[in-house]
Amino acid sequence: MQKPPVLTVVLGVFAALLAIVPLGYLVLRLAEGIEAASAELARPRTFELLSNTVLLVVSVSLTALVVGVVQAWFVVRTNLRYPGFYAVVATVPLAIPSYVLALGYVSIFPWFSGFWASWLVLTMATAPYVFLAVSAALLRVDIAAEEVGRSLGLSRLQVFLKITWPQVRTSATAAVLLVSLYVLSEFGAIALLRFDTFTRAIYNAYRSSFDRTAAASLALVLVALTLVIVLLERRYRGDYLMQRPANPRRLKQDLGKLQTPVTLLLALFGLLGAGLPMAALLNWTMIGSSSTDLAKLVSATLSSFGIALLAAILVSIFALAVSIWVVLHKNKLGSFIEGLLWSNHALPAIVVGLALVFFGANVTPWIYQSIWLLMIAYLILFLPNGLAAMSTPLAQVPKGLTEVSQSLGQSYRKSLTKVILPIASPGLIAAAALVMLTVLKELPATLLLRPTGAETLATRLWSATEELAYAQAAPFALVLVIIAGLPALALNASVRKTYAEVNEE
């Protein structure tokens, strides 16, 4: 087995060392102030935050599951008119940051706040994860088993619960895991809607006091909740079922008289998930167009692009190095490093930001309040995303091509740079673009770690909304949505193509 290049090992080990900083910080904080931390955890306020957080996570996860499954079922498995259009409608909220959704609602309904407001906004923001996972699974379901069940006298509901659901359960629960972790780490929307959960309490504790023990104590509870959610999902998910593409036909249920009610229901989901908030943003943008500071808007847009581009390049370099190590040179150390990097995937951004504030101020003061400390945060947060996206195109390169290249006298390094990477380059570029667009929408870590005076679209939007200046905030939100909508357009194109092919069968 060819040894991995030294540079890939060095970058992988360096990234792993950074990955342990957040948890190391929490442990250190608690060790230094165990009494204060214990007192903080025993406060009634902490139990209130715990109940609020758990309630929101459970309720949003369940309703997002229901909404996503309903949308996927009617689009994929019924004779719904214009299924491709409703598939696009179901995925559009992915292009809108949740705090922008919240801003849209609050700007229309000033009283819109609290638990129910947070539940609605986060349900609409996360249901697309379930829709995409379940609709893809439904397209792969073995329909022959469903036809046998119907022939044995089972009702449609019984067929779904006993035959269809077991085949899509794994995909659905994996999507619900994403939803749960999303809600657990959400900060912007919850803060705008004034509902107290751990993320908002951590941010307020950080901003209002020089004693970080309280924030660290709450952050540790948040990490513990994350681990519990991951373990529960793995326990319920079960094993993947083998799905046989034995019958290429799509089993379409005739909606009959339900065609109109179902169409209205899906349209309502679209209105709540994107239509109403976007209409509000457009309205406020027009109202405030005369007073919009174009210089600040352009500056924030360029700053956002510059920071996101730099982060994408940095994350992509490390992700590519680790992917080469893990995919092309499988060994125990590489697998261990990969697992260590993935261990941070579920850490909320506000916890990472809090840890790096301490790290920068006490360990690396020369990069404190600089762009590089923010880049480290993005590396910790989004390296798993880049790693997942880059591993696939590298794994798909035929191994025989490398062997042929080396048999013709090319060194391994030249085979890597002239054969493997060029073939995998489309997937690698797409992975870098996705990282860049994810960074554009990130809020809590950027708020905590951005250099003094540096403003992005997200931070400008946040500053305006804190002052309830919706007309000022709307242009920044609108530009952010337009930028974030670029990958959604590509996704929608593939979705439309998939459903068009299905409907032709």
mmCIF file of N, CA and C in Angstrom, residues 323-442:
data_model
loop_
_atom_site.group_PDB
_atom_site.id
_atom_site.type_symbol
_atom_site.label_atom_id
_atom_site.label_comp_id
_atom_site.label_asym_id
_atom_site.label_seq_id
_atom_site.Cartn_x
_atom_site.Cartn_y
_atom_site.Cartn_z
ATOM 1 N N SER A 323 -9.243 13.609 2.750
ATOM 2 C CA SER A 323 -9.930 12.680 1.850
ATOM 3 C C SER A 323 -8.929 11.787 1.111
ATOM 4 N N ILE A 324 -7.832 12.379 0.642
ATOM 5 C CA ILE A 324 -6.799 11.589 -0.025
ATOM 6 C C ILE A 324 -6.234 10.544 0.935
ATOM 7 N N TRP A 325 -5.996 10.965 2.155
ATOM 8 C CA TRP A 325 -5.465 10.054 3.167
ATOM 9 C C TRP A 325 -6.442 8.918 3.471
ATOM 10 N N VAL A 326 -7.704 9.268 3.659
ATOM 11 C CA VAL A 326 -8.696 8.278 4.086
ATOM 12 C C VAL A 326 -9.157 7.385 2.935
ATOM 13 N N VAL A 327 -9.378 7.967 1.763
ATOM 14 C CA VAL A 327 -9.949 7.217 0.638
ATOM 15 C C VAL A 327 -8.888 6.435 -0.134
ATOM 16 N N LEU A 328 -7.763 7.073 -0.391
ATOM 17 C CA LEU A 328 -6.744 6.438 -1.232
ATOM 18 C C LEU A 328 -5.681 5.685 -0.446
ATOM 19 N N HIS A 329 -5.570 5.963 0.854
ATOM 20 C CA HIS A 329 -4.536 5.318 1.677
ATOM 21 C C HIS A 329 -5.163 4.885 2.997
ATOM 22 N N LYS A 330 -5.990 3.904 2.956
ATOM 23 C CA LYS A 330 -6.726 3.490 4.143
ATOM 24 C C LYS A 330 -5.769 2.910 5.184
ATOM 25 N N ASN A 331 -5.787 3.511 6.376
ATOM 26 C CA ASN A 331 -5.038 2.958 7.504
ATOM 27 C C ASN A 331 -5.719 3.371 8.803
ATOM 28 N N LYS A 332 -5.281 2.814 9.902
ATOM 29 C CA LYS A 332 -5.957 3.041 11.177
ATOM 30 C C LYS A 332 -5.823 4.483 11.644
ATOM 31 N N LEU A 333 -4.638 5.061 11.460
ATOM 32 C CA LEU A 333 -4.458 6.444 11.898
ATOM 33 C C LEU A 333 -5.352 7.384 11.111
ATOM 34 N N GLY A 334 -5.446 7.183 9.797
ATOM 35 C CA GLY A 334 -6.320 8.020 8.980
ATOM 36 C C GLY A 334 -7.775 7.897 9.400
ATOM 37 N N SER A 335 -8.212 6.670 9.687
ATOM 38 C CA SER A 335 -9.598 6.463 10.130
ATOM 39 C C SER A 335 -9.851 7.136 11.471
ATOM 40 N N PHE A 336 -8.851 7.072 12.356
ATOM 41 C CA PHE A 336 -8.994 7.718 13.667
ATOM 42 C C PHE A 336 -9.106 9.230 13.510
ATOM 43 N N ILE A 337 -8.258 9.811 12.656
ATOM 44 C CA ILE A 337 -8.297 11.252 12.415
ATOM 45 C C ILE A 337 -9.650 11.653 11.828
ATOM 46 N N GLU A 338 -10.145 10.859 10.896
ATOM 47 C CA GLU A 338 -11.442 11.149 10.292
ATOM 48 C C GLU A 338 -12.541 11.136 11.348
ATOM 49 N N GLY A 339 -12.531 10.128 12.220
ATOM 50 C CA GLY A 339 -13.534 10.062 13.281
ATOM 51 C C GLY A 339 -13.457 11.240 14.220
ATOM 52 N N LEU A 340 -12.224 11.690 14.527
ATOM 53 C CA LEU A 340 -12.051 12.836 15.405
ATOM 54 C C LEU A 340 -12.614 14.102 14.774
ATOM 55 N N LEU A 341 -12.406 14.248 13.470
ATOM 56 C CA LEU A 341 -12.952 15.418 12.772
ATOM 57 C C LEU A 341 -14.470 15.380 12.746
ATOM 58 N N TRP A 342 -15.047 14.205 12.543
ATOM 59 C CA TRP A 342 -16.496 14.079 12.495
ATOM 60 C C TRP A 342 -17.141 14.272 13.868
ATOM 61 N N SER A 343 -16.354 14.073 14.932
ATOM 62 C CA SER A 343 -16.925 14.209 16.280
ATOM 63 C C SER A 343 -17.411 15.620 16.551
ATOM 64 N N ASN A 344 -16.891 16.601 15.813
ATOM 65 C CA ASN A 344 -17.302 17.998 15.986
ATOM 66 C C ASN A 344 -18.473 18.384 15.108
ATOM 67 N N HIS A 345 -18.936 17.463 14.269
ATOM 68 C CA HIS A 345 -19.971 17.817 13.304
ATOM 69 C C HIS A 345 -21.255 18.286 13.968
ATOM 70 N N ALA A 346 -21.548 17.721 15.133
ATOM 71 C CA ALA A 346 -22.800 18.060 15.822
ATOM 72 C C ALA A 346 -22.632 19.202 16.821
ATOM 73 N N LEU A 347 -21.418 19.730 16.977
ATOM 74 C CA LEU A 347 -21.227 20.819 17.931
ATOM 75 C C LEU A 347 -21.897 22.096 17.432
ATOM 76 N N PRO A 348 -22.720 22.742 18.240
ATOM 77 C CA PRO A 348 -23.319 24.010 17.831
ATOM 78 C C PRO A 348 -22.239 25.056 17.580
ATOM 79 N N ALA A 349 -22.482 25.925 16.609
ATOM 80 C CA ALA A 349 -21.498 26.938 16.243
ATOM 81 C C ALA A 349 -21.199 27.882 17.401
ATOM 82 N N ILE A 350 -22.186 28.122 18.238
ATOM 83 C CA ILE A 350 -21.969 29.055 19.338
ATOM 84 C C ILE A 350 -21.005 28.466 20.361
ATOM 85 N N VAL A 351 -20.988 27.133 20.520
ATOM 86 C CA VAL A 351 -20.043 26.481 21.429
ATOM 87 C C VAL A 351 -18.625 26.601 20.869
ATOM 88 N N VAL A 352 -18.479 26.358 19.563
ATOM 89 C CA VAL A 352 -17.178 26.493 18.920
ATOM 90 C C VAL A 352 -16.687 27.935 19.031
ATOM 91 N N GLY A 353 -17.568 28.893 18.789
ATOM 92 C CA GLY A 353 -17.181 30.292 18.897
ATOM 93 C C GLY A 353 -16.743 30.665 20.291
ATOM 94 N N LEU A 354 -17.471 30.205 21.287
ATOM 95 C CA LEU A 354 -17.137 30.495 22.679
ATOM 96 C C LEU A 354 -15.771 29.920 23.035
ATOM 97 N N ALA A 355 -15.487 28.689 22.582
ATOM 98 C CA ALA A 355 -14.205 28.056 22.860
ATOM 99 C C ALA A 355 -13.053 28.815 22.211
ATOM 100 N N LEU A 356 -13.262 29.284 20.985
ATOM 101 C CA LEU A 356 -12.192 29.964 20.272
ATOM 102 C C LEU A 356 -11.954 31.382 20.789
ATOM 103 N N VAL A 357 -12.956 32.004 21.393
ATOM 104 C CA VAL A 357 -12.725 33.295 22.052
ATOM 105 C C VAL A 357 -11.698 33.116 23.171
ATOM 106 N N PHE A 358 -11.892 32.077 23.977
ATOM 107 C CA PHE A 358 -10.943 31.778 25.051
ATOM 108 C C PHE A 358 -9.589 31.375 24.490
ATOM 109 N N PHE A 359 -9.600 30.520 23.482
ATOM 110 C CA PHE A 359 -8.365 30.023 22.867
ATOM 111 C C PHE A 359 -7.553 31.177 22.274
ATOM 112 N N GLY A 360 -8.223 32.059 21.563
ATOM 113 C CA GLY A 360 -7.521 33.164 20.941
ATOM 114 C C GLY A 360 -6.983 34.163 21.954
ATOM 115 N N ALA A 361 -7.758 34.439 23.002
ATOM 116 C CA ALA A 361 -7.342 35.439 23.980
ATOM 117 C C ALA A 361 -6.224 34.942 24.888
ATOM 118 N N ASN A 362 -6.176 33.625 25.156
ATOM 119 C CA ASN A 362 -5.235 33.103 26.143
ATOM 120 C C ASN A 362 -4.103 32.258 25.566
ATOM 121 N N VAL A 363 -4.337 31.625 24.414
ATOM 122 C CA VAL A 363 -3.325 30.729 23.858
ATOM 123 C C VAL A 363 -2.646 31.337 22.637
ATOM 124 N N THR A 364 -3.426 31.947 21.776
ATOM 125 C CA THR A 364 -2.873 32.529 20.539
ATOM 126 C C THR A 364 -3.311 33.989 20.418
ATOM 127 N N PRO A 365 -2.837 34.853 21.312
ATOM 128 C CA PRO A 365 -3.293 36.254 21.279
ATOM 129 C C PRO A 365 -2.939 36.981 19.987
ATOM 130 N N TRP A 366 -1.933 36.487 19.258
ATOM 131 C CA TRP A 366 -1.536 37.169 18.024
ATOM 132 C C TRP A 366 -2.566 37.038 16.902
ATOM 133 N N ILE A 367 -3.520 36.060 17.048
ATOM 134 C CA ILE A 367 -4.573 35.966 16.037
ATOM 135 C C ILE A 367 -5.951 36.323 16.604
ATOM 136 N N TYR A 368 -5.982 36.756 17.879
ATOM 137 C CA TYR A 368 -7.267 37.117 18.486
ATOM 138 C C TYR A 368 -7.848 38.335 17.781
ATOM 139 N N GLN A 369 -9.145 38.277 17.498
ATOM 140 C CA GLN A 369 -9.867 39.321 16.783
ATOM 141 C C GLN A 369 -9.292 39.571 15.383
ATOM 142 N N SER A 370 -8.759 38.504 14.792
ATOM 143 C CA SER A 370 -8.283 38.582 13.413
ATOM 144 C C SER A 370 -9.106 37.630 12.555
ATOM 145 N N ILE A 371 -8.943 37.773 11.256
ATOM 146 C CA ILE A 371 -9.684 36.933 10.322
ATOM 147 C C ILE A 371 -9.299 35.471 10.463
ATOM 148 N N TRP A 372 -8.074 35.212 10.966
ATOM 149 C CA TRP A 372 -7.603 33.827 11.023
ATOM 150 C C TRP A 372 -8.272 33.030 12.128
ATOM 151 N N LEU A 373 -8.639 33.676 13.214
ATOM 152 C CA LEU A 373 -9.377 32.957 14.247
ATOM 153 C C LEU A 373 -10.764 32.577 13.735
ATOM 154 N N LEU A 374 -11.371 33.457 12.950
ATOM 155 C CA LEU A 374 -12.657 33.135 12.329
ATOM 156 C C LEU A 374 -12.496 31.982 11.338
ATOM 157 N N MET A 375 -11.391 31.956 10.602
ATOM 158 C CA MET A 375 -11.140 30.870 9.659
ATOM 159 C C MET A 375 -10.985 29.529 10.387
ATOM 160 N N ILE A 376 -10.363 29.559 11.562
ATOM 161 C CA ILE A 376 -10.234 28.327 12.348
ATOM 162 C C ILE A 376 -11.611 27.813 12.757
ATOM 163 N N ALA A 377 -12.493 28.749 13.135
ATOM 164 C CA ALA A 377 -13.856 28.346 13.498
ATOM 165 C C ALA A 377 -14.553 27.682 12.320
ATOM 166 N N TYR A 378 -14.451 28.278 11.147
ATOM 167 C CA TYR A 378 -15.075 27.694 9.967
ATOM 168 C C TYR A 378 -14.461 26.332 9.641
ATOM 169 N N LEU A 379 -13.166 26.205 9.853
ATOM 170 C CA LEU A 379 -12.499 24.924 9.592
ATOM 171 C C LEU A 379 -13.045 23.838 10.511
ATOM 172 N N ILE A 380 -13.191 24.161 11.791
ATOM 173 C CA ILE A 380 -13.728 23.187 12.747
ATOM 174 C C ILE A 380 -15.172 22.835 12.409
ATOM 175 N N LEU A 381 -15.967 23.854 12.068
ATOM 176 C CA LEU A 381 -17.396 23.642 11.850
ATOM 177 C C LEU A 381 -17.703 22.930 10.537
ATOM 178 N N PHE A 382 -16.990 23.296 9.463
ATOM 179 C CA PHE A 382 -17.402 22.858 8.133
ATOM 180 C C PHE A 382 -16.454 21.873 7.462
ATOM 181 N N LEU A 383 -15.353 21.499 8.134
ATOM 182 C CA LEU A 383 -14.483 20.479 7.559
ATOM 183 C C LEU A 383 -15.208 19.144 7.360
ATOM 184 N N PRO A 384 -16.068 18.702 8.300
ATOM 185 C CA PRO A 384 -16.823 17.468 8.039
ATOM 186 C C PRO A 384 -17.687 17.557 6.778
ATOM 187 N N ASN A 385 -18.293 18.733 6.529
ATOM 188 C CA ASN A 385 -19.096 18.896 5.315
ATOM 189 C C ASN A 385 -18.232 18.747 4.072
ATOM 190 N N GLY A 386 -17.085 19.417 4.075
ATOM 191 C CA GLY A 386 -16.186 19.300 2.937
ATOM 192 C C GLY A 386 -15.641 17.903 2.776
ATOM 193 N N LEU A 387 -15.351 17.244 3.887
ATOM 194 C CA LEU A 387 -14.831 15.876 3.847
ATOM 195 C C LEU A 387 -15.844 14.925 3.232
ATOM 196 N N ALA A 388 -17.105 15.064 3.630
ATOM 197 C CA ALA A 388 -18.151 14.197 3.081
ATOM 198 C C ALA A 388 -18.335 14.427 1.591
ATOM 199 N N ALA A 389 -18.281 15.695 1.173
ATOM 200 C CA ALA A 389 -18.520 16.007 -0.233
ATOM 201 C C ALA A 389 -17.340 15.626 -1.122
ATOM 202 N N MET A 390 -16.120 15.685 -0.602
ATOM 203 C CA MET A 390 -14.942 15.411 -1.430
ATOM 204 C C MET A 390 -14.559 13.938 -1.466
ATOM 205 N N SER A 391 -14.970 13.185 -0.452
ATOM 206 C CA SER A 391 -14.603 11.765 -0.420
ATOM 207 C C SER A 391 -15.256 10.999 -1.566
ATOM 208 N N THR A 392 -16.479 11.348 -1.896
ATOM 209 C CA THR A 392 -17.210 10.617 -2.936
ATOM 210 C C THR A 392 -16.562 10.726 -4.311
ATOM 211 N N PRO A 393 -16.278 11.934 -4.836
ATOM 212 C CA PRO A 393 -15.648 11.995 -6.162
ATOM 213 C C PRO A 393 -14.275 11.330 -6.203
ATOM 214 N N LEU A 394 -13.525 11.378 -5.106
ATOM 215 C CA LEU A 394 -12.226 10.698 -5.085
ATOM 216 C C LEU A 394 -12.400 9.184 -5.123
ATOM 217 N N ALA A 395 -13.402 8.688 -4.386
ATOM 218 C CA ALA A 395 -13.639 7.240 -4.346
ATOM 219 C C ALA A 395 -14.135 6.706 -5.689
ATOM 220 N N GLN A 396 -14.738 7.574 -6.491
ATOM 221 C CA GLN A 396 -15.302 7.132 -7.762
ATOM 222 C C GLN A 396 -14.274 7.077 -8.895
ATOM 223 N N VAL A 397 -13.056 7.573 -8.654
ATOM 224 C CA VAL A 397 -12.005 7.487 -9.673
ATOM 225 C C VAL A 397 -11.504 6.043 -9.751
ATOM 226 N N PRO A 398 -11.554 5.390 -10.910
ATOM 227 C CA PRO A 398 -11.101 3.994 -11.027
ATOM 228 C C PRO A 398 -9.644 3.844 -10.584
ATOM 229 N N LYS A 399 -9.386 2.886 -9.701
ATOM 230 C CA LYS A 399 -8.031 2.683 -9.194
ATOM 231 C C LYS A 399 -7.078 2.250 -10.300
ATOM 232 N N GLY A 400 -7.623 1.582 -11.308
ATOM 233 C CA GLY A 400 -6.769 1.096 -12.386
ATOM 234 C C GLY A 400 -6.062 2.206 -13.124
ATOM 235 N N LEU A 401 -6.661 3.402 -13.156
ATOM 236 C CA LEU A 401 -6.035 4.508 -13.874
ATOM 237 C C LEU A 401 -4.723 4.933 -13.212
ATOM 238 N N THR A 402 -4.706 4.909 -11.876
ATOM 239 C CA THR A 402 -3.476 5.250 -11.167
ATOM 240 C C THR A 402 -2.392 4.215 -11.434
ATOM 241 N N GLU A 403 -2.788 2.951 -11.429
ATOM 242 C CA GLU A 403 -1.830 1.880 -11.684
ATOM 243 C C GLU A 403 -1.263 1.978 -13.093
ATOM 244 N N VAL A 404 -2.106 2.289 -14.060
ATOM 245 C CA VAL A 404 -1.635 2.452 -15.435
ATOM 246 C C VAL A 404 -0.661 3.618 -15.526
ATOM 247 N N SER A 405 -0.995 4.722 -14.855
ATOM 248 C CA SER A 405 -0.125 5.892 -14.888
ATOM 249 C C SER A 405 1.249 5.581 -14.306
ATOM 250 N N GLN A 406 1.260 4.856 -13.192
ATOM 251 C CA GLN A 406 2.536 4.529 -12.569
ATOM 252 C C GLN A 406 3.314 3.503 -13.388
ATOM 253 N N SER A 407 2.592 2.610 -14.075
ATOM 254 C CA SER A 407 3.279 1.626 -14.924
ATOM 255 C C SER A 407 3.947 2.291 -16.122
ATOM 256 N N LEU A 408 3.478 3.492 -16.466
ATOM 257 C CA LEU A 408 4.074 4.235 -17.577
ATOM 258 C C LEU A 408 5.211 5.142 -17.111
ATOM 259 N N GLY A 409 5.618 4.990 -15.873
ATOM 260 C CA GLY A 409 6.780 5.710 -15.374
ATOM 261 C C GLY A 409 6.481 6.974 -14.597
ATOM 262 N N GLN A 410 5.183 7.292 -14.392
ATOM 263 C CA GLN A 410 4.835 8.485 -13.626
ATOM 264 C C GLN A 410 4.960 8.204 -12.128
ATOM 265 N N SER A 411 5.452 9.170 -11.390
ATOM 266 C CA SER A 411 5.517 9.016 -9.935
ATOM 267 C C SER A 411 4.116 9.066 -9.352
ATOM 268 N N TYR A 412 3.998 8.649 -8.086
ATOM 269 C CA TYR A 412 2.677 8.689 -7.451
ATOM 270 C C TYR A 412 2.164 10.124 -7.371
ATOM 271 N N ARG A 413 3.059 11.079 -7.056
ATOM 272 C CA ARG A 413 2.640 12.472 -6.942
ATOM 273 C C ARG A 413 2.084 12.990 -8.257
ATOM 274 N N LYS A 414 2.762 12.664 -9.364
ATOM 275 C CA LYS A 414 2.281 13.107 -10.670
ATOM 276 C C LYS A 414 0.997 12.385 -11.064
ATOM 277 N N SER A 415 0.883 11.119 -10.691
ATOM 278 C CA SER A 415 -0.362 10.385 -10.973
ATOM 279 C C SER A 415 -1.525 11.018 -10.225
ATOM 280 N N LEU A 416 -1.244 11.461 -8.994
ATOM 281 C CA LEU A 416 -2.286 12.098 -8.179
ATOM 282 C C LEU A 416 -2.724 13.427 -8.785
ATOM 283 N N THR A 417 -1.748 14.242 -9.201
ATOM 284 C CA THR A 417 -2.067 15.590 -9.690
ATOM 285 C C THR A 417 -2.518 15.610 -11.144
ATOM 286 N N LYS A 418 -2.096 14.626 -11.946
ATOM 287 C CA LYS A 418 -2.422 14.641 -13.368
ATOM 288 C C LYS A 418 -3.525 13.668 -13.768
ATOM 289 N N VAL A 419 -3.856 12.719 -12.880
ATOM 290 C CA VAL A 419 -4.882 11.723 -13.222
ATOM 291 C C VAL A 419 -6.064 11.796 -12.259
ATOM 292 N N ILE A 420 -5.780 11.574 -10.971
ATOM 293 C CA ILE A 420 -6.871 11.440 -9.991
ATOM 294 C C ILE A 420 -7.608 12.772 -9.781
ATOM 295 N N LEU A 421 -6.859 13.822 -9.455
ATOM 296 C CA LEU A 421 -7.503 15.101 -9.146
ATOM 297 C C LEU A 421 -8.234 15.717 -10.342
ATOM 298 N N PRO A 422 -7.680 15.673 -11.558
ATOM 299 C CA PRO A 422 -8.448 16.208 -12.694
ATOM 300 C C PRO A 422 -9.767 15.479 -12.931
ATOM 301 N N ILE A 423 -9.781 14.161 -12.759
ATOM 302 C CA ILE A 423 -11.019 13.405 -12.956
ATOM 303 C C ILE A 423 -12.048 13.758 -11.884
ATOM 304 N N ALA A 424 -11.563 13.928 -10.648
ATOM 305 C CA ALA A 424 -12.479 14.216 -9.532
ATOM 306 C C ALA A 424 -12.793 15.698 -9.399
ATOM 307 N N SER A 425 -12.175 16.534 -10.211
ATOM 308 C CA SER A 425 -12.278 17.991 -10.030
ATOM 309 C C SER A 425 -13.704 18.547 -10.044
ATOM 310 N N PRO A 426 -14.629 18.071 -10.912
ATOM 311 C CA PRO A 426 -15.990 18.633 -10.838
ATOM 312 C C PRO A 426 -16.627 18.463 -9.464
ATOM 313 N N GLY A 427 -16.481 17.267 -8.881
ATOM 314 C CA GLY A 427 -17.035 17.035 -7.549
ATOM 315 C C GLY A 427 -16.324 17.838 -6.481
ATOM 316 N N LEU A 428 -15.005 18.009 -6.623
ATOM 317 C CA LEU A 428 -14.239 18.782 -5.647
ATOM 318 C C LEU A 428 -14.629 20.255 -5.698
ATOM 319 N N ILE A 429 -14.825 20.781 -6.893
ATOM 320 C CA ILE A 429 -15.233 22.191 -7.036
ATOM 321 C C ILE A 429 -16.636 22.402 -6.470
ATOM 322 N N ALA A 430 -17.517 21.452 -6.733
ATOM 323 C CA ALA A 430 -18.882 21.554 -6.188
ATOM 324 C C ALA A 430 -18.855 21.527 -4.664
ATOM 325 N N ALA A 431 -17.994 20.698 -4.084
ATOM 326 C CA ALA A 431 -17.880 20.627 -2.628
ATOM 327 C C ALA A 431 -17.392 21.959 -2.061
ATOM 328 N N ALA A 432 -16.406 22.563 -2.714
ATOM 329 C CA ALA A 432 -15.892 23.859 -2.260
ATOM 330 C C ALA A 432 -16.975 24.934 -2.342
ATOM 331 N N ALA A 433 -17.779 24.897 -3.411
ATOM 332 C CA ALA A 433 -18.855 25.879 -3.562
ATOM 333 C C ALA A 433 -19.898 25.729 -2.471
ATOM 334 N N LEU A 434 -20.229 24.498 -2.112
ATOM 335 C CA LEU A 434 -21.211 24.265 -1.058
ATOM 336 C C LEU A 434 -20.697 24.759 0.288
ATOM 337 N N VAL A 435 -19.403 24.550 0.548
ATOM 338 C CA VAL A 435 -18.814 25.060 1.788
ATOM 339 C C VAL A 435 -18.893 26.583 1.814
ATOM 340 N N MET A 436 -18.579 27.201 0.694
ATOM 341 C CA MET A 436 -18.615 28.657 0.608
ATOM 342 C C MET A 436 -20.017 29.195 0.901
ATOM 343 N N LEU A 437 -21.024 28.573 0.334
ATOM 344 C CA LEU A 437 -22.389 29.037 0.528
ATOM 345 C C LEU A 437 -22.883 28.759 1.941
ATOM 346 N N THR A 438 -22.383 27.701 2.573
ATOM 347 C CA THR A 438 -22.726 27.429 3.968
ATOM 348 C C THR A 438 -22.134 28.488 4.883
ATOM 349 N N VAL A 439 -20.902 28.886 4.594
ATOM 350 C CA VAL A 439 -20.247 29.927 5.382
ATOM 351 C C VAL A 439 -20.999 31.254 5.243
ATOM 352 N N LEU A 440 -21.492 31.546 4.051
ATOM 353 C CA LEU A 440 -22.219 32.795 3.838
ATOM 354 C C LEU A 440 -23.401 32.940 4.794
ATOM 355 N N LYS A 441 -24.053 31.831 5.131
ATOM 356 C CA LYS A 441 -25.253 31.888 5.958
ATOM 357 C C LYS A 441 -24.960 31.750 7.448
ATOM 358 N N GLU A 442 -23.721 31.418 7.822
ATOM 359 C CA GLU A 442 -23.396 31.172 9.230
ATOM 360 C C GLU A 442 -23.505 32.465 10.033
#
